[in-house]
Coordinates of C-alpha atoms and ligand atoms in Angstrom, one line a residue:
X24 CA -13.7 -22.4 31.0
X25 CA -15.8 -19.6 29.6
X26 CA -14.0 -16.8 31.3
X27 CA -14.9 -14.3 28.6
X28 CA -18.3 -13.0 29.5
X29 CA -20.6 -13.4 26.5
X30 CA -21.2 -9.6 26.3
X31 CA -17.5 -8.6 26.4
X32 CA -15.8 -8.1 23.0
X33 CA -13.2 -10.9 22.6
X34 CA -11.0 -11.9 19.7
X35 CA -11.9 -15.6 20.1
X36 CA -15.7 -15.0 19.8
X37 CA -15.2 -12.7 16.8
X38 CA -13.0 -15.2 14.8
X39 CA -15.0 -18.3 15.8
X40 CA -18.4 -16.7 15.0
X41 CA -18.5 -18.4 11.6
X42 CA -17.9 -21.8 13.3
X43 CA -21.6 -21.7 14.4
X44 CA -22.8 -20.8 10.9
X45 CA -20.6 -22.6 8.5
X46 CA -18.8 -25.3 10.6
X47 CA -17.7 -27.4 7.7
X48 CA -16.3 -24.6 5.7
X49 CA -12.4 -24.5 5.5
X50 CA -11.1 -21.9 8.0
X51 CA -7.5 -22.7 7.0
X52 CA -6.0 -24.2 3.9
X53 CA -2.3 -24.9 4.4
X54 CA 0.5 -27.0 3.0
X55 CA 1.2 -30.1 5.2
X56 CA 4.8 -31.3 5.9
X57 CA 4.8 -32.9 2.4
X58 CA 3.6 -29.7 0.8
X59 CA 0.1 -31.2 0.1
X60 CA -2.8 -28.8 0.7
X61 CA -4.9 -29.7 3.7
X62 CA -8.1 -28.0 4.9
X63 CA -9.0 -27.4 8.5
X64 CA -12.7 -26.6 9.0
X65 CA -14.1 -24.0 11.3
X66 CA -15.5 -26.7 13.5
X67 CA -12.1 -28.5 13.8
X68 CA -10.2 -25.2 14.4
X69 CA -12.7 -24.3 17.2
X70 CA -12.3 -27.8 18.8
X71 CA -8.5 -27.4 18.6
X72 CA -8.7 -23.9 20.2
X73 CA -11.0 -25.3 23.0
X74 CA -8.8 -28.3 23.5
X75 CA -5.7 -26.1 23.9
X76 CA -7.6 -23.7 26.2
X77 CA -8.6 -26.6 28.4
X78 CA -4.9 -27.6 28.8
X79 CA -3.9 -24.0 29.4
X80 CA -6.8 -23.5 31.9
X81 CA -5.5 -26.5 33.9
X82 CA -2.2 -24.6 34.5
X83 CA -4.0 -22.1 36.8
X84 CA -2.9 -19.1 34.7
X85 CA -4.4 -15.7 35.6
X86 CA -6.1 -13.2 33.2
X87 CA -3.2 -11.0 32.0
X88 CA -0.5 -13.7 32.2
X89 CA 1.5 -13.6 29.0
X90 CA 2.1 -16.5 26.6
X91 CA 4.9 -16.2 24.0
X92 CA 3.8 -18.1 20.9
X93 CA 6.7 -19.0 18.6
X94 CA 5.4 -20.2 15.2
X95 CA 4.7 -19.4 11.6
X96 CA 1.1 -18.8 10.7
X97 CA -0.7 -22.2 10.6
X98 CA -4.0 -23.7 11.9
X99 CA -2.3 -24.8 15.2
X100 CA -0.8 -21.3 15.6
X101 CA -4.2 -19.7 15.1
X102 CA -5.8 -22.2 17.6
X103 CA -3.1 -21.1 20.1
X104 CA -4.0 -17.4 19.6
X105 CA -7.7 -18.3 20.0
X106 CA -7.1 -20.3 23.2
X107 CA -5.1 -17.5 24.7
X108 CA -7.9 -15.0 23.8
X109 CA -10.7 -17.0 25.4
X110 CA -8.7 -17.2 28.6
X111 CA -7.5 -13.6 28.6
X112 CA -3.8 -14.6 28.2
X113 CA -2.2 -11.9 26.0
X114 CA -0.1 -13.7 23.4
X115 CA 3.2 -12.4 22.1
X116 CA 3.8 -13.9 18.6
X117 CA 7.4 -14.4 17.6
X118 CA 8.6 -16.0 14.4
X119 CA 11.0 -19.0 14.4
X120 CA 13.5 -16.7 12.6
X121 CA 13.8 -14.5 15.7
X122 CA 17.4 -14.7 16.9
X123 CA 18.0 -16.1 20.4
X124 CA 19.3 -12.8 21.6
X125 CA 16.1 -11.0 20.6
X126 CA 13.9 -13.8 22.0
X127 CA 15.8 -13.6 25.3
X128 CA 15.3 -9.8 25.4
X129 CA 11.6 -10.2 24.8
X130 CA 11.3 -12.9 27.4
X131 CA 13.2 -10.8 29.9
X132 CA 11.1 -7.7 29.2
X133 CA 7.6 -9.3 29.2
X134 CA 8.2 -12.1 31.7
X135 CA 5.7 -14.6 30.2
X136 CA 4.2 -17.4 32.2
X137 CA 4.6 -19.8 29.2
X138 CA 6.6 -20.1 26.0
X139 CA 4.7 -22.3 23.6
X140 CA 6.3 -23.2 20.3
X141 CA 4.9 -25.0 17.2
X142 CA 5.8 -28.7 16.8
X143 CA 9.1 -29.2 15.1
X144 CA 10.7 -26.1 16.3
X145 CA 13.9 -26.4 18.4
X146 CA 13.7 -26.0 22.1
X147 CA 15.2 -22.6 23.0
X148 CA 16.8 -22.1 26.3
X149 CA 14.7 -19.8 28.5
X150 CA 14.5 -18.7 32.1
X151 CA 13.5 -21.5 34.5
X152 CA 10.5 -19.6 35.7
X153 CA 8.9 -19.7 32.3
X154 CA 6.9 -22.8 31.5
X155 CA 7.3 -24.4 28.1
X156 CA 4.9 -26.2 25.8
X157 CA 4.6 -27.3 22.2
X158 CA 1.5 -27.5 20.1
X159 CA 0.4 -29.0 16.8
X160 CA -2.5 -30.7 15.1
X161 CA -2.2 -33.4 17.7
X162 CA -2.7 -31.1 20.6
X163 CA -1.0 -28.9 23.2
X164 CA 1.7 -30.6 25.3
X165 CA 3.0 -28.9 28.4
X166 CA 6.7 -29.8 28.9
X167 CA 7.4 -27.7 31.9
X168 CA 4.4 -26.2 33.7
X169 CA 4.6 -22.5 34.6
X170 CA 5.1 -21.5 38.2
X171 CA 1.6 -21.5 39.9
X172 CA 0.4 -18.3 41.5
X173 CA -2.9 -17.3 43.1
X174 CA -5.5 -16.0 40.7
X175 CA -6.5 -12.3 41.2
X176 CA -8.9 -11.9 38.3
X177 CA -12.3 -13.5 37.4
X178 CA -13.5 -12.5 33.9
X179 CA -11.8 -11.5 30.7
X180 CA -13.0 -8.0 29.8
X181 CA -13.0 -6.1 26.5
X182 CA -10.3 -3.8 27.9
X183 CA -8.0 -6.7 28.7
X184 CA -5.0 -7.1 26.3
X185 CA -5.4 -9.6 23.5
X186 CA -1.8 -9.5 22.3
X187 CA 1.5 -7.6 22.5
X188 CA 3.5 -7.1 19.4
X189 CA 7.2 -6.1 19.8
X190 CA 8.2 -3.7 17.1
X191 CA 11.8 -3.8 15.8
X192 CA 12.1 -0.5 17.7
X193 CA 14.4 1.3 15.2
X194 CA 15.6 3.4 18.0
X195 CA 16.7 1.7 21.3
X196 CA 15.0 -1.3 22.8
X197 CA 12.0 -3.0 21.2
X198 CA 8.7 -1.6 22.3
X199 CA 5.7 -3.9 23.2
X200 CA 2.5 -2.6 21.6
X201 CA -0.3 -3.8 23.8
X202 CA -3.6 -4.2 21.9
X203 CA -6.9 -4.8 23.8
X204 CA -9.7 -7.1 22.7
X205 CA -11.9 -4.0 22.3
X206 CA -9.4 -2.4 20.0
X207 CA -8.7 -5.4 17.7
X208 CA -12.4 -6.4 17.6
X209 CA -13.5 -2.9 16.8
X210 CA -10.9 -2.6 14.1
X211 CA -11.8 -6.0 12.5
X212 CA -15.5 -5.1 12.6
X213 CA -14.6 -1.9 10.6
X214 CA -12.9 -4.2 8.0
X215 CA -16.1 -6.2 7.8
X216 CA -18.1 -2.9 7.3
X217 CA -15.6 -1.8 4.6
X218 CA -16.1 -5.3 2.9
X219 CA -12.4 -5.9 2.7
X220 CA -13.0 -9.7 2.4
X221 CA -16.1 -11.9 2.2
X222 CA -17.0 -15.5 2.8
X223 CA -16.0 -16.4 -0.8
X224 CA -12.4 -15.2 -0.3
X225 CA -9.3 -17.3 0.2
X226 CA -6.9 -14.9 1.9
X227 CA -3.1 -15.6 1.5
X228 CA -1.0 -14.3 4.4
X229 CA 2.7 -14.0 3.7
X230 CA 4.1 -12.1 6.7
X231 CA 5.8 -13.6 9.7
X232 CA 3.5 -14.1 12.7
X233 CA 5.4 -11.5 14.8
X234 CA 4.3 -8.8 12.3
X235 CA 0.7 -7.7 12.8
X236 CA 0.1 -7.9 9.1
X237 CA -0.1 -11.6 9.8
X238 CA -2.7 -11.1 12.6
X239 CA -4.6 -8.8 10.2
X240 CA -4.8 -11.6 7.6
X241 CA -6.0 -14.1 10.3
X242 CA -8.5 -11.6 11.7
X243 CA -9.9 -10.5 8.3
X244 CA -10.2 -14.0 6.9
X245 CA -11.8 -15.7 9.9
X246 CA -14.1 -12.8 11.1
X247 CA -15.6 -12.7 7.6
X248 CA -16.0 -16.5 7.3
X249 CA -13.5 -16.7 4.5
X250 CA -10.6 -19.2 4.3
X251 CA -7.1 -18.2 5.5
X252 CA -4.2 -19.5 3.4
X253 CA -0.9 -19.2 5.2
X254 CA 2.1 -19.2 2.8
X255 CA 5.2 -21.0 4.2
X256 CA 8.5 -19.1 4.0
X257 CA 9.9 -21.8 1.7
X258 CA 7.0 -21.3 -0.7
X259 CA 8.1 -17.6 -1.0
X260 CA 11.7 -18.6 -1.9
X261 CA 11.3 -18.3 -5.6
X262 CA 8.8 -16.6 -7.9
X263 CA 7.9 -20.0 -9.5
X264 CA 7.1 -21.6 -6.1
X265 CA 5.2 -18.5 -4.8
X266 CA 3.0 -18.2 -7.9
X267 CA 2.6 -22.0 -8.1
X268 CA 1.3 -22.1 -4.5
X269 CA -1.0 -19.2 -4.8
X270 CA -2.4 -20.7 -8.0
X271 CA -2.9 -24.2 -6.6
X272 CA -4.6 -22.8 -3.5
X273 CA -6.9 -20.7 -5.7
X274 CA -6.2 -17.7 -3.6
X275 CA -8.4 -14.7 -4.2
X276 CA -6.7 -12.1 -2.0
X277 CA -3.0 -11.7 -1.2
X278 CA -1.7 -9.8 1.8
X279 CA 2.0 -8.8 1.7
X280 CA 4.6 -6.1 1.9
X281 CA 5.7 -4.4 -1.4
X282 CA 9.0 -6.4 -1.5
X283 CA 7.0 -9.6 -1.7
X284 CA 6.4 -8.8 -5.4
X285 CA 9.9 -7.6 -6.4
X286 CA 11.4 -11.0 -7.3
X287 CA 8.5 -12.2 -9.6
X288 CA 8.2 -8.7 -11.2
X289 CA 12.0 -8.7 -11.9
X290 CA 12.6 -12.3 -13.0
X291 CA 9.3 -13.8 -14.1
X292 CA 6.4 -11.4 -14.5
X293 CA 4.6 -13.6 -17.0
X294 CA 3.9 -16.1 -14.1
X295 CA 1.4 -13.7 -12.7
X296 CA -1.0 -14.4 -15.5
X297 CA -1.6 -17.8 -13.9
X298 CA -3.3 -16.3 -10.9
X299 CA -6.8 -16.3 -12.5
X300 CA -8.6 -16.5 -9.1
X301 CA -6.8 -13.4 -7.7
X302 CA -9.2 -10.5 -7.1
X303 CA -7.3 -8.3 -4.8
X304 CA -3.8 -7.5 -3.4
X305 CA -3.5 -5.7 -0.1
X306 CA 0.0 -4.3 0.5
X307 CA 1.2 -2.5 3.6
X308 CA 4.2 -1.6 5.6
X309 CA 6.0 0.8 3.3
X310 CA 5.6 2.7 0.0
X311 CA 5.2 0.5 -3.1
X312 CA 7.7 1.9 -5.6
X313 CA 5.6 3.2 -8.5
X314 CA 7.4 1.5 -11.4
X315 CA 6.8 -1.9 -9.7
X316 CA 3.3 -1.0 -8.8
X317 CA 2.6 -0.2 -12.5
X318 CA 4.2 -3.5 -13.6
X319 CA 2.0 -5.3 -11.1
X320 CA -1.1 -3.5 -12.5
X321 CA -0.2 -4.5 -16.0
X322 CA 0.4 -8.1 -15.1
X323 CA -2.7 -8.5 -12.9
X324 CA -5.2 -6.4 -14.8
X325 CA -8.3 -7.8 -13.1
X326 CA -7.0 -7.5 -9.5
X327 CA -7.6 -4.4 -7.4
X328 CA -4.6 -3.2 -5.5
X329 CA -5.2 -1.8 -2.1
X330 CA -2.7 0.4 -0.3
X331 CA -3.1 -0.4 3.4
X332 CA -1.5 2.2 5.6
X333 CA -1.1 2.2 9.3
X334 CA 0.9 1.4 12.4
X335 CA 0.8 -1.5 14.8
X336 CA -0.5 0.9 17.5
X337 CA -3.9 0.9 15.7
X338 CA -3.2 -2.2 13.5
X339 CA -3.9 0.0 10.5
X340 CA -5.5 3.3 9.5
X341 CA -6.6 3.4 5.9
X342 CA -7.2 1.2 2.9
X343 CA -7.1 3.0 -0.4
X344 CA -7.6 1.4 -3.8
X345 CA -4.8 2.3 -6.3
X346 CA -6.4 4.0 -9.4
X347 CA -6.2 1.7 -12.4
X348 CA -4.0 2.6 -14.2
X349 CA -2.0 4.7 -11.8
X350 CA -1.9 8.2 -13.5
X351 CA 1.4 8.8 -15.3
X352 CA 2.6 11.8 -13.3
X353 CA 1.4 10.5 -9.9
X354 CA 4.4 9.6 -7.8
X355 CA 3.0 9.7 -4.2
X356 CA 0.3 7.1 -3.5
X357 CA -2.9 8.3 -1.8
X358 CA -3.6 6.8 1.7
X359 CA -7.0 8.3 1.3
X360 CA -9.3 8.6 4.4
X361 CA -9.2 6.5 7.5
X362 CA -11.3 3.2 7.6
X363 CA -14.9 3.3 8.8
X364 CA -15.0 4.6 12.4
X365 CA -11.6 6.4 12.4
X366 CA -10.3 9.7 11.2
X367 CA -6.9 11.1 10.2
X368 CA -5.9 14.7 10.9
X369 CA -2.8 16.6 9.7
X370 CA -1.0 18.9 12.1
X371 CA 1.7 21.3 11.0
X372 CA 4.9 22.1 12.9
X373 CA 3.2 24.8 14.8
X374 CA 0.6 22.4 16.2
X375 CA -2.1 23.8 13.9
X376 CA -4.6 21.5 12.1
X377 CA -3.9 21.6 8.3
X378 CA -7.1 22.3 6.4
X379 CA -5.7 23.8 3.2
X380 CA -5.1 21.3 0.3
X381 CA -1.5 21.1 -0.8
X382 CA -0.1 21.7 2.6
X383 CA 1.7 19.0 4.6
X384 CA 1.7 17.9 8.2
X385 CA 2.0 15.0 10.6
X386 CA -0.8 12.4 10.6
X387 CA -2.7 12.1 13.9
X388 CA -5.2 9.2 14.0
X389 CA -8.4 9.4 16.0
X390 CA -9.9 5.9 16.5
X391 CA -11.6 3.6 19.0
X392 CA -9.0 0.9 18.0
X393 CA -5.9 2.5 19.4
X394 CA -3.5 0.5 21.5
X395 CA -3.5 0.5 25.3
X396 CA 0.1 1.5 25.6
X397 CA 3.6 0.3 25.3
X398 CA 4.5 -2.5 27.7
X399 CA 6.1 -1.1 30.8
X400 CA 6.9 2.2 29.1
X401 CA 4.5 5.0 30.2
X402 CA 6.9 7.8 28.8
X403 CA 7.0 6.3 25.3
X404 CA 3.2 5.8 25.5
X405 CA 2.5 9.4 26.5
X406 CA 4.7 10.5 23.6
X407 CA 2.4 9.0 21.0
X408 CA -1.0 8.8 22.7
X409 CA -1.4 12.6 22.9
X410 CA -4.2 15.1 23.6
X411 CA -6.5 15.7 20.6
X412 CA -4.9 18.5 18.6
X413 CA -8.4 19.8 17.5
X414 CA -9.7 20.2 21.1
X415 CA -7.3 19.1 23.8
X416 CA -9.6 20.0 26.6
X417 CA -12.0 17.2 25.7
X418 CA -9.4 14.8 27.2
X419 CA -9.6 12.4 24.1
X420 CA -6.3 10.8 23.2
X421 CA -5.2 10.4 19.6
X422 CA -2.3 8.5 18.0
X423 CA 0.6 10.7 16.9
X424 CA 1.9 8.5 14.0
X425 CA 5.2 10.2 13.2
X426 CA 4.2 10.1 9.5
X427 CA 4.1 13.1 7.2
X428 CA 1.5 13.5 4.5
X429 CA 0.2 16.1 2.1
X430 CA -3.5 17.1 2.1
X431 CA -5.4 16.4 -1.1
X432 CA -8.2 18.3 -2.7
X433 CA -11.0 16.5 -1.0
X434 CA -9.3 15.7 2.3
X435 CA -7.5 12.5 1.2
X436 CA -3.9 12.2 2.3
X437 CA -0.7 11.5 0.2
X438 CA 2.0 9.7 2.2
X439 CA 5.4 11.6 2.1
X440 CA 7.4 9.7 4.6
X441 CA 8.3 9.3 8.3
X442 CA 9.2 12.4 10.2
X443 CA 12.3 10.6 11.4
X444 CA 13.2 10.0 7.7
X445 CA 13.4 13.7 7.4
X446 CA 17.1 14.5 7.6
X447 CA 18.9 17.7 7.8
X448 CA 21.4 18.3 5.0
X449 CA 23.3 21.6 5.1
X450 CA 20.5 22.9 7.2
X451 CA 17.8 21.9 4.8
X452 CA 15.0 19.5 5.7
X453 CA 15.1 16.6 3.3
X454 CA 12.4 13.9 2.8
X455 CA 14.3 10.7 1.9
X456 CA 11.1 9.5 0.4
X457 CA 11.1 12.3 -2.1
X458 CA 14.6 11.5 -3.3
X459 CA 13.6 7.8 -3.6
X460 CA 10.5 8.7 -5.5
X461 CA 12.6 10.8 -8.0
X462 CA 15.1 7.9 -8.4
X463 CA 12.3 5.5 -9.3
X464 CA 11.2 7.8 -12.1
X465 CA 14.6 7.3 -13.8
X466 CA 14.2 4.7 -16.6
X467 CA 15.3 1.2 -15.6
X468 CA 15.1 1.9 -11.9
X469 CA 12.4 -0.1 -10.1
X470 CA 13.2 0.6 -6.5
X471 CA 15.5 2.9 -4.6
X472 CA 16.6 3.8 -1.0
X473 CA 18.4 6.9 0.0
X474 CA 20.3 7.4 3.3
X475 CA 23.0 9.5 5.0
X476 CA 26.4 7.9 5.5
X477 CA 29.1 9.3 7.7
X478 CA 32.1 10.6 5.6
X479 CA 35.0 12.9 6.3
X480 CA 33.6 14.2 9.6
X481 CA 30.1 14.9 8.2
X482 CA 27.4 13.0 6.4
X483 CA 26.7 12.6 2.7
X484 CA 23.6 11.6 0.9
X485 CA 23.9 8.3 -1.0
X486 CA 21.4 6.1 -2.7
X487 CA 21.0 2.4 -3.8
X488 CA 18.9 1.4 -6.7
X489 CA 17.5 -1.8 -8.0
X490 CA 17.2 -2.1 -11.8
X491 CA 14.4 -3.7 -13.8
X492 CA 16.5 -6.5 -15.1
X493 CA 19.6 -8.4 -14.0
X494 CA 21.3 -7.4 -17.2
X495 CA 20.5 -3.7 -17.2
X496 CA 23.3 -1.3 -16.5
X497 CA 22.9 2.1 -14.9
X498 CA 24.6 5.2 -16.3
X499 CA 25.3 6.8 -12.9
X500 CA 26.2 10.1 -14.5
X501 CA 22.9 10.4 -16.4
X502 CA 21.0 9.3 -13.2
X503 CA 22.7 12.1 -11.2
X504 CA 22.0 14.6 -13.9
X505 CA 18.4 13.5 -13.9
X506 CA 18.2 14.1 -10.1
X507 CA 19.9 17.5 -10.5
X508 CA 17.2 18.5 -12.9
X509 CA 14.4 17.2 -10.6
X510 CA 15.6 18.0 -7.1
X511 CA 17.2 20.9 -5.3
X512 CA 21.0 20.5 -5.3
X513 CA 21.2 19.5 -1.6
X514 CA 18.9 16.6 -2.3
X515 CA 21.0 15.1 -5.1
X516 CA 22.8 12.0 -3.9
X517 CA 26.6 12.1 -3.8
X518 CA 26.7 8.6 -5.3
X519 CA 24.3 6.0 -6.6
X520 CA 25.0 2.3 -6.2
X521 CA 23.3 -0.4 -8.1
X522 CA 22.3 -3.4 -5.9
X523 CA 20.7 -6.7 -7.0
X524 CA 18.2 -6.3 -4.1
X525 CA 17.6 -4.0 -1.2
X526 CA 18.4 -5.6 2.3
X527 CA 15.1 -6.5 4.1
X528 CA 14.1 -6.8 7.7
X529 CA 12.4 -10.0 9.0
X530 CA 9.1 -8.2 8.3
X531 CA 10.1 -7.7 4.7
X532 CA 10.7 -3.9 4.8
X533 CA 13.8 -2.2 3.5
X534 CA 16.4 -2.6 6.3
X535 CA 17.7 1.0 6.3
X536 CA 20.2 0.4 9.1
X537 CA 21.8 -2.5 7.2
X538 CA 21.7 -0.6 3.9
X539 CA 23.4 2.4 5.5
X540 CA 26.2 0.1 6.7
X541 CA 26.6 -1.5 3.3
X542 CA 26.7 1.9 1.5
X543 CA 29.1 3.3 4.1
X544 CA 31.6 0.5 3.5
X545 CA 34.0 1.1 0.6
X546 CA 32.8 -0.3 -2.7
X547 CA 34.1 -3.9 -3.0
X548 CA 35.0 -3.7 -6.7
X549 CA 36.9 -6.8 -8.1
X550 CA 40.1 -4.8 -8.0
X551 CA 39.6 -3.9 -4.4
X552 CA 38.8 -7.5 -3.6
X553 CA 42.0 -8.6 -5.4
X554 CA 44.0 -5.9 -3.5
X555 CA 42.8 -7.1 -0.1
X556 CA 42.8 -10.8 -1.2
X557 CA 39.6 -11.0 0.9
Ligands
HFR601 C1 2.9 1.4 6.9 C2 4.1 1.4 10.7 C3 -0.9 -4.2 9.6 C4 -1.9 -4.8 9.0 C5 0.6 -2.2 9.8 C6 -2.6 -4.2 7.9 C7 -2.2 -3.0 7.5 C8 -1.1 -2.3 8.1 C9 -0.5 -2.9 9.2 C10 1.9 -2.6 9.2 C11 3.1 -1.9 9.7 N1 2.7 3.3 2.9 N2 4.2 3.7 4.6 C12 2.0 2.4 3.6 N3 0.6 -2.5 11.2 BR1 -3.0 -2.3 6.1 O1 4.0 -1.7 9.0 N4 3.1 -1.5 11.0 S1 4.4 -0.9 11.7 O2 4.0 -0.4 13.0 O3 5.5 -1.9 11.7 O4 5.0 0.3 10.8 C13 4.8 2.4 9.8 O5 5.1 1.8 8.5 C14 3.9 3.6 9.5 O6 4.0 4.5 10.5 C15 4.5 4.1 8.2 O7 5.6 4.9 8.4 C16 4.9 2.8 7.5 N5 3.8 2.3 6.6 N6 2.0 1.2 5.8 C17 2.5 2.1 4.9 C18 3.6 2.8 5.4 C19 3.8 3.9 3.4 N7 1.0 1.8 3.0

């Protein structure tokens, strides 16, 4: 069964390394079906992974054959990822929340040999050629074996794909980010070098498995011999449940997107004092609105907050501790320097490398942990894996991130936004992130999102804001005057709407497409609702 040659980098070997050293240590602590915490040791997790791998191996799958894994993060799900890794079967994690249409689109695109789902999940219709299986603490059960084909490969090599993550693909069809064992192992070893987590940590993972932030938590926790603590969706449903779970599980490090913290900061900030074991919070995915970040610092004085920046195409790029307290005037968070073994370079619109502090440019990432390419999409791959802007003739490829940053005094970067969030208004280039940053400086505003909505043949700039209390009212006139004082006139929103919360994607980021739709629709005031009797 050992197809992965001992010398080749392989995700299974990295994550199960501690099983040989601390076999009885909990690898995973999770809530069982009754919500009672149960611990699965490294030894038991390794046995589960090998048990699953033996079943998979019996199906005659070839290195490179894909396996769709539909699950939330759990010990069986991790065992499934490990079993795929040791056999060289790239896994495609999808969360149970994935709508049938999107799952069907992924299955059609990636043509997996097998669709394996966690116990308890409904059977989803799928193409006949795709085998089906279900897995849990009791084992992996094949319901319909995949179509057998002859094997063309022998060993699993470091360059073989470990997983494929389908991004939401804001533009057009979803793109499959193919990550090799070499890339993800190299990246996780850098995390070990940077000491992000250690054996004494209990790392809470709160993202859906289809988001590589979840794979990050699994990788960082297990490769460092720590304990992974998956947080169920239902345990995130209310601030009381989330804090209660994190407290009872004695979590020391929490991974999550900024929006994870919004409800508790808004409705029940005092609960955070109960997290006496919490030593660090790692956030990633989008900017953390500074008013909320400051509140989090105040309520978690002994935790270090780490701004994790990066894209799925390299898993991540940098981890920067937020200064404690965040200086009063500072609105843009530093994304610092790249993690050990990687480097970020800024390139301006003329293709020149930016070296002068204060200037801005697009972030290019140089790293041995870059993705292999987008599944079945060489054009999209060539658009982002580009020649090294410093010396193209060397033939090295670097990742063009599509993110814009400002160069700091000693080479650290300050995130400004995505280049495709730069919009043109009356011929002026506008950073939506800059408008949002200004709005969060207005008293009582804790989060904001700006967007362009179609109106009267053109587009107008509008904004939505979340206030720091359910009872707070916003004086829109004052807020607009504040923006007019702080921003050039073309960057002042035409209107500002107060919303109880910003709409979120499955991965927990602000759903800008949905927000734009909501803001484009006429305001549904009580009068309007009465008028339409809707
Ligand atoms: C991202 C990328 C996974 C695990 C990313 C750990 C870390 C990071 C990841 C998550 C992600 N401030 N903007 C930030 N893979 Br640490 O979001 N990946 S992604 O491919 O879905 O999206 C884009 O999100 C980046 O290009 C940025 O535009 C944005 N982004 N982190 C940050 C951020 C601001 N910290």
